[in-house]
C-alpha positions as a Markdown table, in Angstrom:
| # | Residue | x | y | z |
|---|---|---|---|---|
| 1 | Ala | -35.3 | -24.0 | 18.7 |
| 2 | Gly | -35.5 | -27.0 | 21.5 |
| 3 | Ser | -36.7 | -29.3 | 19.2 |
| 4 | Gln | -33.9 | -28.7 | 16.6 |
| 5 | Ile | -31.2 | -29.2 | 19.0 |
| 6 | Gln | -32.9 | -32.7 | 19.7 |
| 7 | Gly | -33.3 | -33.7 | 16.5 |
| 8 | Thr | -34.6 | -37.2 | 15.4 |
| 9 | Ala | -32.8 | -40.4 | 15.1 |
| 10 | Gly | -30.7 | -39.9 | 11.6 |
| 11 | Ser | -31.1 | -36.3 | 11.2 |
| 12 | Pro | -28.5 | -34.0 | 11.1 |
| 13 | Arg | -27.9 | -31.6 | 14.0 |
| 14 | Arg | -27.8 | -28.0 | 13.5 |
| 15 | Ser | -26.9 | -27.1 | 16.8 |
| 16 | Arg | -23.0 | -26.1 | 18.0 |
| 17 | Arg | -23.3 | -29.0 | 20.2 |
| 18 | Arg | -23.0 | -31.6 | 17.2 |
| 19 | Lys | -19.2 | -31.1 | 17.1 |
| 20 | Ser | -18.7 | -31.6 | 20.6 |
| 21 | Val | -20.7 | -34.6 | 20.7 |
| 22 | Ala | -18.8 | -36.3 | 17.8 |
| 23 | Ile | -15.6 | -35.7 | 19.4 |
| 24 | Ala | -16.4 | -37.0 | 22.7 |
| 25 | Tyr | -17.6 | -40.2 | 21.8 |
| 26 | Glu | -15.5 | -41.1 | 18.8 |
| 27 | Pro | -15.1 | -43.9 | 18.2 |
| 28 | Gly | -18.4 | -45.0 | 19.5 |
| 29 | Gln | -17.7 | -44.6 | 23.1 |
| 30 | Gly | -20.4 | -43.4 | 25.7 |
| 31 | Asp | -24.0 | -44.3 | 26.1 |
| 32 | Gly | -25.4 | -41.3 | 24.2 |
| 33 | Ala | -25.7 | -38.7 | 27.1 |
| 34 | Glu | -23.8 | -35.5 | 26.3 |
| 35 | Pro | -21.1 | -34.7 | 28.7 |
| 36 | Arg | -21.0 | -31.4 | 30.5 |
| 37 | Arg | -17.5 | -30.3 | 29.2 |
| 38 | Ala | -16.7 | -32.0 | 26.1 |
| 39 | Arg | -14.1 | -29.5 | 24.6 |
| 40 | Trp | -10.2 | -29.4 | 23.2 |
| 41 | Glu | -7.7 | -28.8 | 25.7 |
| 42 | Pro | -3.9 | -28.8 | 25.2 |
| 43 | Arg | -1.9 | -31.7 | 26.4 |
| 44 | Asp | 0.1 | -31.5 | 29.5 |
| 45 | Trp | -1.5 | -27.9 | 30.0 |
| 46 | Arg | -1.8 | -28.5 | 33.7 |
| 47 | Glu | 1.5 | -29.9 | 34.3 |
| 48 | Gln | 2.8 | -27.0 | 32.5 |
| 49 | Leu | 0.7 | -24.2 | 34.1 |
| 50 | Glu | 2.0 | -25.8 | 37.6 |
| 51 | Arg | 5.7 | -25.7 | 36.3 |
| 52 | Ile | 5.4 | -21.9 | 35.1 |
| 53 | Arg | 3.9 | -21.1 | 38.9 |
| 54 | Glu | 7.2 | -22.6 | 40.5 |
| 55 | Met | 9.7 | -20.7 | 37.8 |
| 56 | Arg | 7.2 | -17.4 | 39.0 |
| 57 | Arg | 7.3 | -18.2 | 42.8 |
| 58 | Ser | 10.0 | -15.6 | 43.6 |
| 59 | Arg | 8.0 | -13.0 | 41.7 |
| 60 | Asp | 11.1 | -11.1 | 40.7 |
| 61 | Ala | 10.4 | -10.1 | 37.2 |
| 62 | Pro | 9.7 | -6.6 | 35.8 |
| 63 | Val | 6.0 | -7.2 | 35.7 |
| 64 | Asp | 6.0 | -7.9 | 39.5 |
| 65 | Glu | 8.2 | -5.0 | 40.4 |
| 66 | Met | 7.1 | -2.2 | 38.1 |
| 67 | Gly | 4.1 | -3.5 | 36.3 |
| 68 | Val | 0.8 | -1.0 | 35.7 |
| 69 | Gln | -0.7 | -2.8 | 39.6 |
| 70 | Lys | 2.4 | -1.1 | 41.2 |
| 71 | Cys | 2.1 | 2.4 | 39.1 |
| 72 | Tyr | -0.7 | 3.9 | 40.8 |
| 73 | Asp | -1.2 | 5.9 | 44.0 |
| 74 | Ser | -3.2 | 3.1 | 46.2 |
| 75 | Ser | -3.7 | 5.9 | 48.6 |
| 76 | Ala | -5.7 | 8.0 | 46.4 |
| 77 | Pro | -9.5 | 8.3 | 46.0 |
| 78 | Pro | -11.1 | 5.3 | 44.1 |
| 79 | Gln | -11.9 | 7.4 | 41.4 |
| 80 | Val | -8.5 | 9.0 | 41.1 |
| 81 | Met | -6.8 | 5.5 | 41.4 |
| 82 | Arg | -8.9 | 3.8 | 38.5 |
| 83 | Tyr | -7.9 | 7.1 | 36.2 |
| 84 | Gln | -4.0 | 6.4 | 37.1 |
| 85 | Val | -4.5 | 2.5 | 36.0 |
| 86 | Leu | -5.8 | 3.5 | 33.0 |
| 87 | Leu | -3.4 | 6.0 | 31.9 |
| 88 | Ala | -0.4 | 3.7 | 33.1 |
| 89 | Leu | -1.9 | 1.1 | 30.6 |
| 90 | Met | -1.9 | 3.6 | 27.6 |
| 91 | Leu | 1.5 | 4.4 | 28.7 |
| 92 | Ser | 2.6 | 0.8 | 28.9 |
| 93 | Ser | 1.9 | -0.2 | 25.3 |
| 94 | Gln | 5.2 | -1.3 | 23.3 |
| 95 | Thr | 7.1 | -0.1 | 26.4 |
| 96 | Lys | 9.0 | -1.8 | 29.1 |
| 97 | Asp | 7.6 | -1.7 | 32.7 |
| 98 | Gln | 10.5 | 0.4 | 34.1 |
| 99 | Val | 10.1 | 3.2 | 31.6 |
| 100 | Thr | 6.5 | 3.0 | 32.2 |
| 101 | Ser | 7.0 | 3.1 | 36.0 |
| 102 | Ala | 9.4 | 6.2 | 35.6 |
| 103 | Ala | 7.1 | 8.3 | 33.7 |
| 104 | Met | 4.0 | 7.6 | 36.0 |
| 105 | Leu | 6.0 | 8.5 | 38.7 |
| 106 | Arg | 6.8 | 11.6 | 37.0 |
| 107 | Leu | 3.1 | 12.3 | 36.1 |
| 108 | Arg | 2.1 | 11.6 | 39.8 |
| 109 | Arg | 4.6 | 14.3 | 41.3 |
| 110 | Arg | 2.7 | 16.5 | 39.3 |
| 111 | Gly | -0.3 | 15.4 | 40.9 |
| 112 | Leu | -2.0 | 12.8 | 38.5 |
| 113 | Thr | -5.9 | 13.6 | 38.3 |
| 114 | Val | -8.2 | 14.0 | 35.2 |
| 115 | Asp | -8.1 | 17.8 | 36.1 |
| 116 | Thr | -4.5 | 18.2 | 36.2 |
| 117 | Val | -3.8 | 16.4 | 32.7 |
| 118 | Leu | -6.6 | 18.5 | 31.3 |
| 119 | Gln | -5.0 | 21.8 | 32.6 |
| 120 | Met | -1.3 | 20.4 | 31.1 |
| 121 | Asp | -0.4 | 21.4 | 27.7 |
| 122 | Asp | 0.6 | 18.8 | 25.1 |
| 123 | Glu | 4.1 | 19.7 | 25.1 |
| 124 | Thr | 4.7 | 19.3 | 28.8 |
| 125 | Leu | 3.0 | 16.1 | 29.2 |
| 126 | Gly | 4.8 | 15.0 | 26.0 |
| 127 | Gln | 8.1 | 15.9 | 28.0 |
| 128 | Ile | 6.6 | 14.2 | 31.3 |
| 129 | Ile | 6.0 | 10.6 | 29.6 |
| 130 | Tyr | 9.0 | 10.7 | 27.1 |
| 131 | Pro | 10.7 | 8.3 | 26.2 |
| 132 | Val | 7.5 | 5.9 | 26.5 |
| 133 | Gly | 6.9 | 4.2 | 23.0 |
| 134 | Phe | 5.1 | 6.5 | 20.8 |
| 135 | Trp | 5.0 | 9.2 | 23.2 |
| 136 | Arg | 4.0 | 11.4 | 20.8 |
| 137 | Asn | 0.7 | 9.6 | 19.7 |
| 138 | Lys | 0.2 | 8.8 | 23.4 |
| 139 | Val | 0.2 | 12.8 | 24.2 |
| 140 | Lys | -2.7 | 13.2 | 22.0 |
| 141 | Tyr | -4.8 | 9.8 | 22.9 |
| 142 | Ile | -4.4 | 10.6 | 26.7 |
| 143 | Lys | -5.8 | 14.3 | 26.4 |
| 144 | Gln | -8.7 | 12.6 | 24.0 |
| 145 | Thr | -9.4 | 9.9 | 26.5 |
| 146 | Thr | -9.3 | 12.0 | 29.5 |
| 147 | Ala | -11.3 | 14.5 | 28.0 |
| 148 | Ile | -14.3 | 12.0 | 27.1 |
| 149 | Leu | -14.1 | 10.8 | 31.0 |
| 150 | Lys | -14.5 | 14.1 | 32.1 |
| 151 | Gln | -17.7 | 14.8 | 29.9 |
| 152 | Lys | -19.2 | 11.6 | 29.7 |
| 153 | Tyr | -17.9 | 9.4 | 32.7 |
| 154 | Gly | -17.7 | 12.1 | 35.5 |
| 155 | Gly | -14.0 | 12.0 | 35.7 |
| 156 | Asp | -14.3 | 7.9 | 36.4 |
| 157 | Ile | -13.2 | 5.4 | 33.6 |
| 158 | Pro | -16.0 | 2.9 | 32.3 |
| 159 | Ser | -16.6 | -0.2 | 33.4 |
| 160 | Thr | -17.0 | -2.4 | 30.7 |
| 161 | Val | -14.5 | -3.6 | 28.3 |
| 162 | Glu | -17.0 | -2.7 | 25.5 |
| 163 | Glu | -16.9 | 1.1 | 26.8 |
| 164 | Leu | -13.1 | 0.8 | 27.7 |
| 165 | Val | -12.3 | 0.0 | 24.0 |
| 166 | Gln | -13.9 | 2.6 | 22.4 |
| 167 | Leu | -11.7 | 5.3 | 24.3 |
| 168 | Pro | -8.9 | 6.8 | 21.8 |
| 169 | Gly | -5.6 | 4.7 | 22.5 |
| 170 | Val | -7.3 | 1.8 | 24.6 |
| 171 | Gly | -7.2 | -1.7 | 23.1 |
| 172 | Pro | -8.7 | -4.8 | 24.5 |
| 173 | Lys | -5.6 | -6.2 | 26.1 |
| 174 | Met | -5.7 | -2.6 | 28.1 |
| 175 | Ala | -9.4 | -3.0 | 28.8 |
| 176 | His | -9.0 | -6.7 | 30.2 |
| 177 | Leu | -6.4 | -5.5 | 32.5 |
| 178 | Ala | -8.2 | -2.3 | 33.4 |
| 179 | Met | -11.3 | -4.2 | 34.6 |
| 180 | His | -9.0 | -6.6 | 36.5 |
| 181 | Ile | -6.8 | -4.0 | 38.3 |
| 182 | Ala | -9.2 | -0.8 | 38.4 |
| 183 | Trp | -12.5 | -2.8 | 38.9 |
| 184 | Asp | -11.5 | -6.1 | 40.5 |
| 185 | Ser | -13.6 | -7.9 | 37.6 |
| 186 | Val | -12.6 | -10.9 | 35.3 |
| 187 | Ala | -14.2 | -9.8 | 32.0 |
| 188 | Gly | -11.5 | -11.8 | 29.7 |
| 189 | Ile | -7.9 | -12.6 | 29.4 |
| 190 | Ala | -5.5 | -9.8 | 29.0 |
| 191 | Val | -3.2 | -11.1 | 26.2 |
| 192 | Asp | -0.3 | -9.1 | 25.2 |
| 193 | Thr | 2.7 | -9.7 | 23.2 |
| 194 | His | 4.3 | -12.3 | 26.0 |
| 195 | Val | 1.2 | -14.1 | 26.7 |
| 196 | His | 0.4 | -14.3 | 22.6 |
| 197 | Arg | 3.6 | -15.7 | 22.2 |
| 198 | Ile | 4.1 | -18.4 | 24.7 |
| 199 | Ser | 0.6 | -19.5 | 24.3 |
| 200 | Asn | 1.6 | -20.4 | 20.7 |
| 201 | Arg | 4.8 | -22.2 | 21.9 |
| 202 | Leu | 3.1 | -24.4 | 24.2 |
| 203 | Lys | 0.5 | -25.1 | 21.7 |
| 204 | Trp | -2.4 | -23.6 | 24.0 |
| 205 | Val | -4.3 | -22.6 | 20.9 |
| 206 | Lys | -5.8 | -25.2 | 19.0 |
| 207 | Lys | -4.2 | -23.8 | 15.7 |
| 208 | Glu | -1.5 | -21.4 | 15.3 |
| 209 | Thr | -2.5 | -17.6 | 16.1 |
| 210 | Lys | -1.6 | -14.4 | 14.7 |
| 211 | His | -2.7 | -11.6 | 16.7 |
| 212 | Pro | -3.0 | -11.4 | 20.4 |
| 213 | Glu | -7.1 | -10.8 | 19.7 |
| 214 | Glu | -7.3 | -14.5 | 18.4 |
| 215 | Thr | -5.2 | -15.9 | 21.1 |
| 216 | Arg | -7.5 | -14.4 | 23.6 |
| 217 | Val | -10.6 | -15.8 | 22.2 |
| 218 | Ala | -8.7 | -19.5 | 21.6 |
| 219 | Leu | -7.6 | -19.3 | 25.2 |
| 220 | Glu | -11.1 | -18.3 | 26.7 |
| 221 | Asp | -12.7 | -21.1 | 24.9 |
| 222 | Trp | -11.0 | -23.9 | 27.1 |
| 223 | Leu | -9.1 | -22.2 | 30.1 |
| 224 | Pro | -11.1 | -22.6 | 33.1 |
| 225 | Arg | -12.4 | -19.0 | 33.7 |
| 226 | Asp | -11.0 | -19.0 | 37.5 |
| 227 | Leu | -7.7 | -19.0 | 36.1 |
| 228 | Trp | -8.2 | -15.8 | 33.9 |
| 229 | Lys | -7.0 | -13.5 | 36.0 |
| 230 | Glu | -3.7 | -15.2 | 37.1 |
| 231 | Ile | -2.8 | -16.1 | 33.6 |
| 232 | Asn | -1.6 | -12.7 | 32.3 |
| 233 | Trp | 0.8 | -12.0 | 35.3 |
| 234 | Leu | 2.0 | -15.5 | 35.0 |
| 235 | Leu | 2.9 | -15.4 | 31.7 |
| 236 | Val | 4.3 | -12.1 | 31.3 |
| 237 | Gly | 6.7 | -12.5 | 33.8 |
| 238 | Phe | 7.8 | -16.0 | 32.7 |
| 239 | Gly | 8.0 | -14.1 | 29.0 |
| 240 | Gln | 10.4 | -11.6 | 30.5 |
| 241 | Gln | 12.6 | -13.9 | 32.2 |
| 242 | Thr | 12.6 | -17.5 | 31.0 |
| 243 | Cys | 10.4 | -17.9 | 27.5 |
| 244 | Leu | 12.1 | -14.9 | 26.0 |
| 245 | Pro | 11.1 | -13.4 | 22.5 |
| 246 | Val | 14.4 | -14.3 | 20.6 |
| 247 | Asn | 17.0 | -17.0 | 22.0 |
| 248 | Pro | 14.4 | -18.3 | 25.0 |
| 249 | Arg | 16.1 | -19.9 | 28.1 |
| 250 | Cys | 15.0 | -23.3 | 27.4 |
| 251 | Ser | 17.9 | -25.1 | 29.2 |
| 252 | Gln | 16.8 | -23.1 | 32.4 |
| 253 | Cys | 12.8 | -24.0 | 32.1 |
| 254 | Leu | 10.9 | -26.7 | 34.0 |
| 255 | Asn | 9.1 | -27.3 | 30.9 |
| 256 | Arg | 11.7 | -28.0 | 28.6 |
| 257 | Asp | 10.7 | -32.1 | 28.6 |
| 258 | Ile | 7.2 | -31.0 | 27.8 |
| 259 | Cys | 7.1 | -28.1 | 25.6 |
| 260 | Pro | 6.4 | -28.5 | 22.1 |
| 261 | Ala | 9.0 | -25.6 | 21.2 |
| 262 | Ala | 11.7 | -26.3 | 23.3 |
| 263 | Lys | 15.3 | -26.5 | 22.0 |
| 264 | Arg | 16.8 | -29.9 | 22.6 |
| 265 | Leu | 20.1 | -29.1 | 23.9 |
């Protein structure tokens, strides 16, 4: 494999590095040594990021006060805490943070553990979590996932993204956030609707992406790994307060002069 990568003068290179080298040294610059990091980066992204941090400094968005990281009992045993994190994530899908937080509070008042949920009938569970989005489906997924956790993981939650996404009702965004919050491990970027929308507006993706999972792959290709954990919290709150889905508040945004999608007022 090494000889293929090296190649000979004038022969086509078949390794993935070829594209990076061509981009890095066009037109005719460089001394032939391949740079350590020759990859695409969005224009102005560092300045945009700093300005978003500035706008998020007050930490007063719904995600800050009622996000999943605030929904579990921090005094519970670690295994119970991790289960509560996963449940909050399952409830949060297509649901406002305020509604998820209230549902989690009602569940915790009943004693939120694997065993208490397994002992609860579907009707009772549904009444407690209502009105979270798609609550009927979530009742089914919560019961199925909780049974799997009891049988396969001794009541704990899996510690890898690959295992987490195999659980009923658990998608990639939830899995990455579960790794961040429950296991304090950064396995990837958690991309929800806010991160997906804002990444496309700022052109933090090389070409437009249609789905959050595409956005995750595109972001992870260039964003420094030490920012992966921060980016979800940062962009979710920014999307809740300023970069709204409809009628974004461009006039209030510090990035309005360097945002490709800004409405010029």
